[in-house]
Coordinates of C-alpha atoms in Angstrom, one line a residue:
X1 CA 124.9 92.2 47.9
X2 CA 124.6 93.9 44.7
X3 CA 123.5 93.0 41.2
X4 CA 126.1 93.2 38.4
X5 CA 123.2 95.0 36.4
X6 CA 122.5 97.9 38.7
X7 CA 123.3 101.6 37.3
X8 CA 123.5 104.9 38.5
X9 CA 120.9 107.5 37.3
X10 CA 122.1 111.2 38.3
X11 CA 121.3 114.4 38.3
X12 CA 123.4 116.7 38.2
X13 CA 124.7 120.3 39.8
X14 CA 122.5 120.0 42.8
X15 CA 124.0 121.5 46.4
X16 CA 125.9 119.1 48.2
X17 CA 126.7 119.8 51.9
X18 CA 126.9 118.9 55.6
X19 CA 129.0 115.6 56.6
X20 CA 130.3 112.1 55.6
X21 CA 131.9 109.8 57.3
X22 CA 134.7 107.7 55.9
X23 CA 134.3 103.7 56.4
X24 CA 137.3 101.4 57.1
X25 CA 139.7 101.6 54.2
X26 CA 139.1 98.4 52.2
X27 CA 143.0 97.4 51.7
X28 CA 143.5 97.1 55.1
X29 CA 140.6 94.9 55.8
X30 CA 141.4 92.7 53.3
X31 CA 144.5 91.9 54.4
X32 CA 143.9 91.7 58.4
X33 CA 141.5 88.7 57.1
X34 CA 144.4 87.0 54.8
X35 CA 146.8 87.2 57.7
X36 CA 144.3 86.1 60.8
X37 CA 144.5 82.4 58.9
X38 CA 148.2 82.4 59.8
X39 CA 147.2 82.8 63.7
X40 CA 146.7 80.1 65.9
X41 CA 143.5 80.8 67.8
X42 CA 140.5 83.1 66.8
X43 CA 140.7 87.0 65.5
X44 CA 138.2 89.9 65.6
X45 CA 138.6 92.3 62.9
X46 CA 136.7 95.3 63.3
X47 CA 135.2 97.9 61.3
X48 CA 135.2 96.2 58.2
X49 CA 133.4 98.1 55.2
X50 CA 130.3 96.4 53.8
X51 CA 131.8 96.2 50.1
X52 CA 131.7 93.6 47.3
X53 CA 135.8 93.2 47.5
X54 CA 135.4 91.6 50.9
X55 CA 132.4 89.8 50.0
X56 CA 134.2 87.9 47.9
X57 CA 137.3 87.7 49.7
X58 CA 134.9 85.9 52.5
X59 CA 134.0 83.4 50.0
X60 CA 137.3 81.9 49.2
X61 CA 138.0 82.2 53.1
X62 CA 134.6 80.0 53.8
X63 CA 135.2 78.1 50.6
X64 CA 138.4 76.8 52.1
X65 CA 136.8 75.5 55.3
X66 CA 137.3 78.2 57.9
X67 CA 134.4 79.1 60.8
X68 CA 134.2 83.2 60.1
X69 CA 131.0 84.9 62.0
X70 CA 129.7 88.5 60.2
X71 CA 128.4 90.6 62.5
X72 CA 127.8 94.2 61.4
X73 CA 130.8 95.8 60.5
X74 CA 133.1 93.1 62.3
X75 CA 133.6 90.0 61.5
X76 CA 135.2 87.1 63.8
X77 CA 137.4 84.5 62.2
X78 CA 136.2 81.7 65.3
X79 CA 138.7 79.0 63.9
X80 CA 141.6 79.8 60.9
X81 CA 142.2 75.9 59.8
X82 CA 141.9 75.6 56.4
X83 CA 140.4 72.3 55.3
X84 CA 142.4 72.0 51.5
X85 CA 144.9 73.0 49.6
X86 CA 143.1 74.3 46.2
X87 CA 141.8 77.6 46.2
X88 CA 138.6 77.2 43.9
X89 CA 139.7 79.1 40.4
X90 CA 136.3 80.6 39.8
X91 CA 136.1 82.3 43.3
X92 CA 140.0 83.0 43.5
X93 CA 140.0 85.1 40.1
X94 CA 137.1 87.6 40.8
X95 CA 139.6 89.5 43.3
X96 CA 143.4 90.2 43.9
X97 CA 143.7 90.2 46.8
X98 CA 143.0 86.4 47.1
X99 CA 146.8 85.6 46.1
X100 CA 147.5 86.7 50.0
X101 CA 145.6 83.7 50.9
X102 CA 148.6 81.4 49.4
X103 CA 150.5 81.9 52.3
X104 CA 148.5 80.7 55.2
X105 CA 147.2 76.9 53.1
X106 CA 150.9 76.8 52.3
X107 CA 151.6 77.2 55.7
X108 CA 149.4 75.0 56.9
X109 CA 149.3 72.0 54.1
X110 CA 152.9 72.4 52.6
X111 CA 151.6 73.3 49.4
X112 CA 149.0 75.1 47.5
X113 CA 147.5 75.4 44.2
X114 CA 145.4 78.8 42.5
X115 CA 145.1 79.9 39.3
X116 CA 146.5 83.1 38.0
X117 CA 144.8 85.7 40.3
X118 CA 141.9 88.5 39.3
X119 CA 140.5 92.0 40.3
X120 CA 140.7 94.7 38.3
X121 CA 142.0 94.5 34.2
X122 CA 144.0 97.5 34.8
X123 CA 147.0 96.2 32.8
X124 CA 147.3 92.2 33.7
X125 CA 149.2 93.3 37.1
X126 CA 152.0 91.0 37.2
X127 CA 152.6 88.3 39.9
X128 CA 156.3 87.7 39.5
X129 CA 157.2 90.1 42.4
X130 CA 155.1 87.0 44.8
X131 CA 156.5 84.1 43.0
X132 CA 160.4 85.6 43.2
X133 CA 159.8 86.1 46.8
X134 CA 158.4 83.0 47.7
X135 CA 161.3 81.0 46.0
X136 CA 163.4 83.1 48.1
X137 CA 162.3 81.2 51.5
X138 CA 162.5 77.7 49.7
X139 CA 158.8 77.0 48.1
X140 CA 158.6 75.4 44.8
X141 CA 157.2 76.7 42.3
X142 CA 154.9 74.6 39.4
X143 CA 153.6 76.3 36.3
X144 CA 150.2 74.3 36.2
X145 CA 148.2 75.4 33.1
X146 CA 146.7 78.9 33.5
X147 CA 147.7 78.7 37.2
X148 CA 150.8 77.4 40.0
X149 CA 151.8 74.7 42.8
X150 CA 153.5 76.1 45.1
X151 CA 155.4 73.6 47.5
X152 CA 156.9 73.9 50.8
X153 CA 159.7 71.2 51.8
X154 CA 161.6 73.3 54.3
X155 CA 161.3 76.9 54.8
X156 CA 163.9 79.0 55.5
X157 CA 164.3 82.9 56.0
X158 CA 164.6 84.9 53.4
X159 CA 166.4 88.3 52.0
X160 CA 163.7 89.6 49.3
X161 CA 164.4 92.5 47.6
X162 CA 161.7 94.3 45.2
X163 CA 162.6 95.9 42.3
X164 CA 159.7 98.1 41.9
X165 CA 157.7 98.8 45.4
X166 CA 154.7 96.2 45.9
X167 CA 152.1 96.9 48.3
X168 CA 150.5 93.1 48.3
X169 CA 154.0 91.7 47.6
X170 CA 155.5 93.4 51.0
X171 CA 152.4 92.0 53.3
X172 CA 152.8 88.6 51.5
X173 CA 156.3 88.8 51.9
X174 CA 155.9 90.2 55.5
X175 CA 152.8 87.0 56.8
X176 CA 154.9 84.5 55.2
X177 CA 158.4 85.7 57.5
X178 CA 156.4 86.3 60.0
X179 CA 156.2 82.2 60.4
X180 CA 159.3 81.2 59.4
X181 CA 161.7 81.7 62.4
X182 CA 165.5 83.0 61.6
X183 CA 165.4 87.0 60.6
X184 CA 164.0 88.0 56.8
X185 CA 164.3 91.2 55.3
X186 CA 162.3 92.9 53.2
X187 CA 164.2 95.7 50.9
X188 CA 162.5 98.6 49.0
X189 CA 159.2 97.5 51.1
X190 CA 155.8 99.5 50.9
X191 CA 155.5 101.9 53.2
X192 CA 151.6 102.7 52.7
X193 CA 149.5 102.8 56.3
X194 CA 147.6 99.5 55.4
X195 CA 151.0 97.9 55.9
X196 CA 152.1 99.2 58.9
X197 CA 148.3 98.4 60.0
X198 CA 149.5 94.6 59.3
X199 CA 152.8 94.5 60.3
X200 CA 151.2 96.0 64.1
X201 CA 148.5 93.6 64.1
X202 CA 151.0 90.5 63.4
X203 CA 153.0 92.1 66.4
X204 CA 150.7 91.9 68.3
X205 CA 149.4 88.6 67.9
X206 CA 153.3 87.5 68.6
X207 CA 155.8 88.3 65.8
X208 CA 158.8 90.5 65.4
X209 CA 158.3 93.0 62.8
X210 CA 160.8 96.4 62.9
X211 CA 161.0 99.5 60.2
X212 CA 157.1 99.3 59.5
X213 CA 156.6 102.5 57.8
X214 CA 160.1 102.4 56.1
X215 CA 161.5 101.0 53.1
X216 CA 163.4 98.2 54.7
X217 CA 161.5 96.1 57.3
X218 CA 163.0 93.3 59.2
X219 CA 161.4 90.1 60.6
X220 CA 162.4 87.8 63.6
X221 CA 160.3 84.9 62.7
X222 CA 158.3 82.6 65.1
X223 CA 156.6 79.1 65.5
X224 CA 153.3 80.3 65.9
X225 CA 151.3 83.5 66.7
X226 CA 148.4 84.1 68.9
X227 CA 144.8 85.4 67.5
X228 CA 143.8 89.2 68.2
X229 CA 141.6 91.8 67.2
X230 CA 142.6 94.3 64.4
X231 CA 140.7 97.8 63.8
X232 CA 140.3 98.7 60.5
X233 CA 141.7 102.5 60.1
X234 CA 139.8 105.0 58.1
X235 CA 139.8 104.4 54.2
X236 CA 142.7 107.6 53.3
X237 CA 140.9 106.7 49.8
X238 CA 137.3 107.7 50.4
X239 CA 138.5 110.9 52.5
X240 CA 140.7 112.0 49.3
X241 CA 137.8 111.2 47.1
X242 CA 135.1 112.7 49.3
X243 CA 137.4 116.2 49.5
X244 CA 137.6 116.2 45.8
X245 CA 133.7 116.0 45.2
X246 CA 133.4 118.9 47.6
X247 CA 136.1 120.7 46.2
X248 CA 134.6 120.3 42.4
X249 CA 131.1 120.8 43.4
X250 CA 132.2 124.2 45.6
X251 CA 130.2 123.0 48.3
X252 CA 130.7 122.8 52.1
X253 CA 131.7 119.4 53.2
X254 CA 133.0 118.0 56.4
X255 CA 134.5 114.8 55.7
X256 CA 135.2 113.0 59.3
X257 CA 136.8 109.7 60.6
X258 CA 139.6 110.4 58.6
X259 CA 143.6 110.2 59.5
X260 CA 144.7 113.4 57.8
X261 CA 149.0 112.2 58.3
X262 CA 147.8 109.4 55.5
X263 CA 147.3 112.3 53.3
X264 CA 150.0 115.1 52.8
X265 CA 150.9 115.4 49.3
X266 CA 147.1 115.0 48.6
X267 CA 146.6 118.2 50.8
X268 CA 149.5 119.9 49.1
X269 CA 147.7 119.4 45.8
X270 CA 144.8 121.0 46.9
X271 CA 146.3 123.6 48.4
X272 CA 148.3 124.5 45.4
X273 CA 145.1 124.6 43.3
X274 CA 143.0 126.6 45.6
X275 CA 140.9 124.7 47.5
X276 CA 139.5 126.4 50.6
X277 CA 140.3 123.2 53.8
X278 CA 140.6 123.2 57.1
X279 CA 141.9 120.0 58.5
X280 CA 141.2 118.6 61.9
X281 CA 142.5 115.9 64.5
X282 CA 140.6 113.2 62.5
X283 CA 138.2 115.7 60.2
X284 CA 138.7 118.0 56.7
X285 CA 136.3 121.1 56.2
X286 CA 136.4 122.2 53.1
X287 CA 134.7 125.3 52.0
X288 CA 133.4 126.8 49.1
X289 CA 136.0 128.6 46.8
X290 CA 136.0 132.2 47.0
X291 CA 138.1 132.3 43.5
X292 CA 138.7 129.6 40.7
X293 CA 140.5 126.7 41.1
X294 CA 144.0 126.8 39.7
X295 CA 145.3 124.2 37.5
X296 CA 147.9 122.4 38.7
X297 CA 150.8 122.0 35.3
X298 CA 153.3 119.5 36.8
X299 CA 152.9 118.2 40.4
X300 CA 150.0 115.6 40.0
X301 CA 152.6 112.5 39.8
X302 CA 151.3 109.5 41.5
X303 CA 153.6 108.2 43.5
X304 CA 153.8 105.1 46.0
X305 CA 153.6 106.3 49.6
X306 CA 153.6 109.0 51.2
X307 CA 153.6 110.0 47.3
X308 CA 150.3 111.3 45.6
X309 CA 148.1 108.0 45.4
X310 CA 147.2 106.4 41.9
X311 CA 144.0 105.5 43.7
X312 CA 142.8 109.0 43.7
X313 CA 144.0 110.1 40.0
X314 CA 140.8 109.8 38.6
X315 CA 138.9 111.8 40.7
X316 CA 141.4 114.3 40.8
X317 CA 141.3 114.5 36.8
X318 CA 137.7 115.5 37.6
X319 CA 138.4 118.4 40.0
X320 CA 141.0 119.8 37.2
X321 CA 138.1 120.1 34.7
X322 CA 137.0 122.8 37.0
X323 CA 140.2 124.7 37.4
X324 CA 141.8 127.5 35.5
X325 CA 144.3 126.4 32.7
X326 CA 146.0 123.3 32.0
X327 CA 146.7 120.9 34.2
X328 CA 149.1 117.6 33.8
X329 CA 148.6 114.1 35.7
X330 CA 151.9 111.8 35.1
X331 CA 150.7 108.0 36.4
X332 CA 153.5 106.2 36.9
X333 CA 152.2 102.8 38.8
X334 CA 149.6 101.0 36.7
X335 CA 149.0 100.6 32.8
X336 CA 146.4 101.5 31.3
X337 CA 144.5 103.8 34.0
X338 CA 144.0 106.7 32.2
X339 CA 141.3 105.2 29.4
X340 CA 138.5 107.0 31.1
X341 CA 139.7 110.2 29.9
X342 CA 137.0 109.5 26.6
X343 CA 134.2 109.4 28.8
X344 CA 135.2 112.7 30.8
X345 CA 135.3 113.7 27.1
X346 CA 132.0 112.9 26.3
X347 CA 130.6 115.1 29.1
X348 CA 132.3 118.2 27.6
X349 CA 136.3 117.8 29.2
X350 CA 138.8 118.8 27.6
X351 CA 141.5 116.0 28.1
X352 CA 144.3 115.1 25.8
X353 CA 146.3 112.0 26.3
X354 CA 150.1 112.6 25.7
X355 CA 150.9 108.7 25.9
X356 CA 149.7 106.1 27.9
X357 CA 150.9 107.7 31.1
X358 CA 150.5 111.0 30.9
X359 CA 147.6 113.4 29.9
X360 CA 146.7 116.7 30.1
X361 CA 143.3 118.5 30.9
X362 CA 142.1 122.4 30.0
X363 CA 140.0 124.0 32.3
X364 CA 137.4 124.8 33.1
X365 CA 135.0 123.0 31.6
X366 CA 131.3 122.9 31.9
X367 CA 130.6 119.1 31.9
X368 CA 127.3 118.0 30.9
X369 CA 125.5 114.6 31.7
X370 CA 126.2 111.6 29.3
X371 CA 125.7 107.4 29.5
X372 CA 129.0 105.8 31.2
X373 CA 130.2 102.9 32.1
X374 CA 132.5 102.3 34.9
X375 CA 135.9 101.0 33.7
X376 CA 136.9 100.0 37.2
X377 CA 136.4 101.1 41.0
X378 CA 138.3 104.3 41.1
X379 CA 137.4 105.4 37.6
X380 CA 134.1 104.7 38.7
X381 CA 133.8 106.9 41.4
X382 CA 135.5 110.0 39.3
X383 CA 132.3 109.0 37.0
X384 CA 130.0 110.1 40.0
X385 CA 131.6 113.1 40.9
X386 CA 131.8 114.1 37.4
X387 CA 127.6 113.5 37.0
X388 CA 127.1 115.4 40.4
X389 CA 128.7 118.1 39.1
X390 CA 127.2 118.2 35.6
X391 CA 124.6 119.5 33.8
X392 CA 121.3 117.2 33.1
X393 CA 121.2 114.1 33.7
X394 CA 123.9 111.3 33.9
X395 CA 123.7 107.3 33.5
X396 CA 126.4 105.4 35.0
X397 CA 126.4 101.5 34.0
X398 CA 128.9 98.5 35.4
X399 CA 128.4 100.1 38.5
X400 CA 129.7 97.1 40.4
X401 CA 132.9 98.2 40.0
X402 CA 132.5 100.8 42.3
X403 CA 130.2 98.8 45.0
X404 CA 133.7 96.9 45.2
X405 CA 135.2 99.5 47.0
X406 CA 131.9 101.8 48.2
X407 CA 130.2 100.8 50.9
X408 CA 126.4 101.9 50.6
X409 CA 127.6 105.6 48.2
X410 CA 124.5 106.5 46.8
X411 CA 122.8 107.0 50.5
X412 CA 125.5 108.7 51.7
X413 CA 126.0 110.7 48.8
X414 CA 122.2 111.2 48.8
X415 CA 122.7 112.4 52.7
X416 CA 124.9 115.6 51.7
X417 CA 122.0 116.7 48.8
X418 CA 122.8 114.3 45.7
X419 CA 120.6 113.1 43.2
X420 CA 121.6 109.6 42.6
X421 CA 119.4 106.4 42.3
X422 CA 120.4 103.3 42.2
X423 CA 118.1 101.5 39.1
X424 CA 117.6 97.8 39.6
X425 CA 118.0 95.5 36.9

C-alpha cells in the first residue's frame, strides 16, 4: 500500500470531464468482513475497494488466525475460526471499525480483550453506546487499563435501545443478536444502506432480521449461520463527492455505478443551489452551470440517514465557496469536523465559524493554491477538490488520510483531466 509520507502536488483550474466510476462503498465492506467471522463455513465478499481502511482491517482479521484469500477486488474469508482472544492493541487502534470484531472472538472464545479503539481523531468518538449494549445480552464488562474484557457466561437476548443513532453500534448490536437465539430488538437503529446491506447478508447466510431500513429492527436469533457471498454496493460517498467536484469545477461529469435512492437530500441540495444533473438508473450527469451557483442559507444540516450525510460536509463547504451569497452548514453528528475551515481560508474562502458546529461561508470566492495537510479522510478529499479548482499550484500533505477511504484517486481523477501527482517520499 501507501506511504504515510506521500503528498499531493496539484494544479489547479484545469478542465475536468468525461466519466468515473464509483468503487464499493468502504463502510459496507468493512463490516460484511467483521460479520463473515460469525458464520460457520467460508464467505465471498465481493467488490471490495482497494483502500488503506480495509488493509488494515485485514490485518487484525489475519492477526487473529483466520485463512482470508485476496483476490482483486474480492476477497474470500476460506475459514472464520479465530485462533485467540486478544486483539493486538497496536493493529486494533489504527482503525474503528476493528471494535466490530469483538463480537465474533467473543462469540467464539467467551471473552475478549482490545484496547480502546482508533480511526479517525474527529472528537474521541465514544464507545459507551457498544459497551451498554453488550451488557444488555449478559457480557461482562472489565475496565483493563487503557482498554476492556469483555466476558460471556450466558448470553441471552436483548432489548437495546440507543439514545443517539449509531451506525457501528446498530451492526454490532444487530451480528451479536443475530447469534443469540430468543428475539432482540434494536430501538432508534441506523437506517443508513450499509446496514440494510448487513442485516440482508446475515439473512441470507441463515438469521432473522425484520425492519432493516427502519428505526426499529427486530432479531430472531439462531445457533449458527451458514457462509455466503456479499456484494459490496456502490460507495453513496464517493458519488456525492465526485458530483460536487463537477459541480464546483463547472465541468461535465458522468459519475456511474452509483445507487442514486442512497442520495435524496444530497440531490435536493444541489438542486436548490443550481447545479445542472441529470440522474440515471444507476448514473448522475451533471452539466456545466449555465448561471451561478446559489448559496444555500439554512438547509445543509447533516443528518443521519436518509438525512444530508456528515461524510460529505466538507466537500460541500467547498462547492459553497463557488456560489452566490452566504451559505450555512449546521453539523450536528461529530465534534470537531469543521477545523478545516482555516485551510479553505488560506486558499482565499471566506468561512466564518459561528461555534464549533456551525459555520458560515461567502461566496464566491476565487481560491488560490496553498500547502495543506489533510486533517482526516473526508476533509481530505474537500482538500483536493478545492486545489483542482484553484488557482496555481496546491500541496496536499498527510495524504494517507484520504488513501483510507480512496481507492487509487489521483488516476482516476487524472482520467477526467486533473493535474494531480502523487510525490513519493
Amino acid at each position: 500500500m501507501h506511504s504515510k509520507e506521500d503528498k499531493f502536488l496539484i494544479t489547479g483550474n484545469q478542465p475536468l470531464g468525461g466519466e468515473i466510476k464509483v468503487v464499493g462503498a468502504k463502510n459496507a465492506s468493512l463490516k460484511a468482513l467483521a460479520a463473515s467471522l460469525i458464520l460457520d463455513g467460508p464467505s465471498v465478499i465481493k467488490n471490495v475497494p482497494h483502500i488503506e481502511d480495509i488493509q488494515r482491517l485485514l490485518d487484525i482479521i489475519v492477526d487473529l488466525g483466520v485463512q482470508i484469500r485476496q483476490e482483486g477486488h474480492q476477497i474470500t474469508i476460506t475459514n472464520p475460526i479465530i485462533a485467540k482472544s486478544t486483539l493486538d492493541p497496536t493493529l486494533h487502534q489504527r482503525i474503528r471499525s476493528s471494535i466490530l470484531l469483538a463480537v465474533p472472538t467473543l462469540l467464539q472464545h467467551g471473552e475478549v480483550e482490545f484496547a480502546y479503539p482508533g480511526g479517525c481523531v474527529i472528537g474521541k468518538r465514544p464507545i459507551d453506546f457498544f459497551l451498554n449494549g453488550y451488557r444488555q445480552f449478559g457480557i461482562n464488562i472489565e475496565e483493563r487499563g487503557d482498554g476492556f474484557l469483555l466476558r460471556a457466561n450466558k448470553l441471552n437476548p436483548a432489548r437495546v435501545v440507543f439514545t443517539r443513532v449509531s451506525v457501528t453500534g446498530t451492526e454490532a448490536m444487530m451480528m451479536l443478536a443475530a447469534r443469540v437465539p430468543g428475539q432482540s430488538v434494536i430501538v432508534n437503529a441506523a437506517m443508513e444502506p450499509e446496514v440494510v446491506a448487513l442485516g440482508e447478508f446475515l439473512n441470507n447466510c441463515g438469521a432473522n432480521i425484520s425492519g432493516l431500513g427502519t428505526p426499529r429492527i427486530i432479531i430472531e436469533g439462531v445457533d449458527r449461520l451458514e457462509g455466503g457471498i456479499f456484494i459490496t454496493p456502490p460507495d453513496r460517498i464517493e458519488a456525492g463527492t465526485f458530483s460536487i467536484l463537477a459541480a464546483a469545477a463547472n465541468a461535465e461529469l458522468l459519475v456511474s455505478n452509483i445507487e442514486p435512492n442512497h442520495l435524496e437530500v444530497f440531490w435536493q441540495l444541489l438542486r436548490q443551489a443550481g447545479v445542472e444533473f441529470e440522474l440515471g438508473a444507476n448514473n448522475v450527469k451533471i452539466s456545466p452551470s449555465r448561471h451561478r451557483l446559489k448559496a444555500i442559507p439554512k438547509d445543509i444540516i447533516t443528518h443521519e440517514y436518509p438525512g444530508f450525510p456528515t461524510d460529505l460536509q466538507a466537500p460541500m463547504a467547498v462547492l459553497m465557496t463557488q456560489a452566490k451569497g452566504q451559505s450555512l452548514i449546521f453539523e450536528t453528528i461529530y465534534e470537531g469536523r469543521l477545523f478545516y475551515v482555516d485551510l479553505l481560508n488560506s486558499m482565499g474562502a471566506n468561512i466564518f465559524m459561528a461555534d464549533p458546529h456551525r459555520v458560515m461561508i461567502n461566496g464566491p470566492s476565487q481560491l488560490t493554491g496553498a500547502k495543506l495537510t489533510s486533517p482526516d479522510i473526508r476533509a481530505g478529499i474537500a482538500m483536493v477538490i478545492a486545489g483542482l479548482i484553484a488557482e496555481g499550484q496546491t500541496e496536499i500533505d498527510n495524504i494517507y488520510q484520504i488513501d483510507r477511504g480512496y481507492e487509487n484517486i489521483e488516476n482516476r481523477l487524472k482520467a477526467i483531466g486533473a493535474q494531480i501527482e502523487r510525490i513519493k517520499n
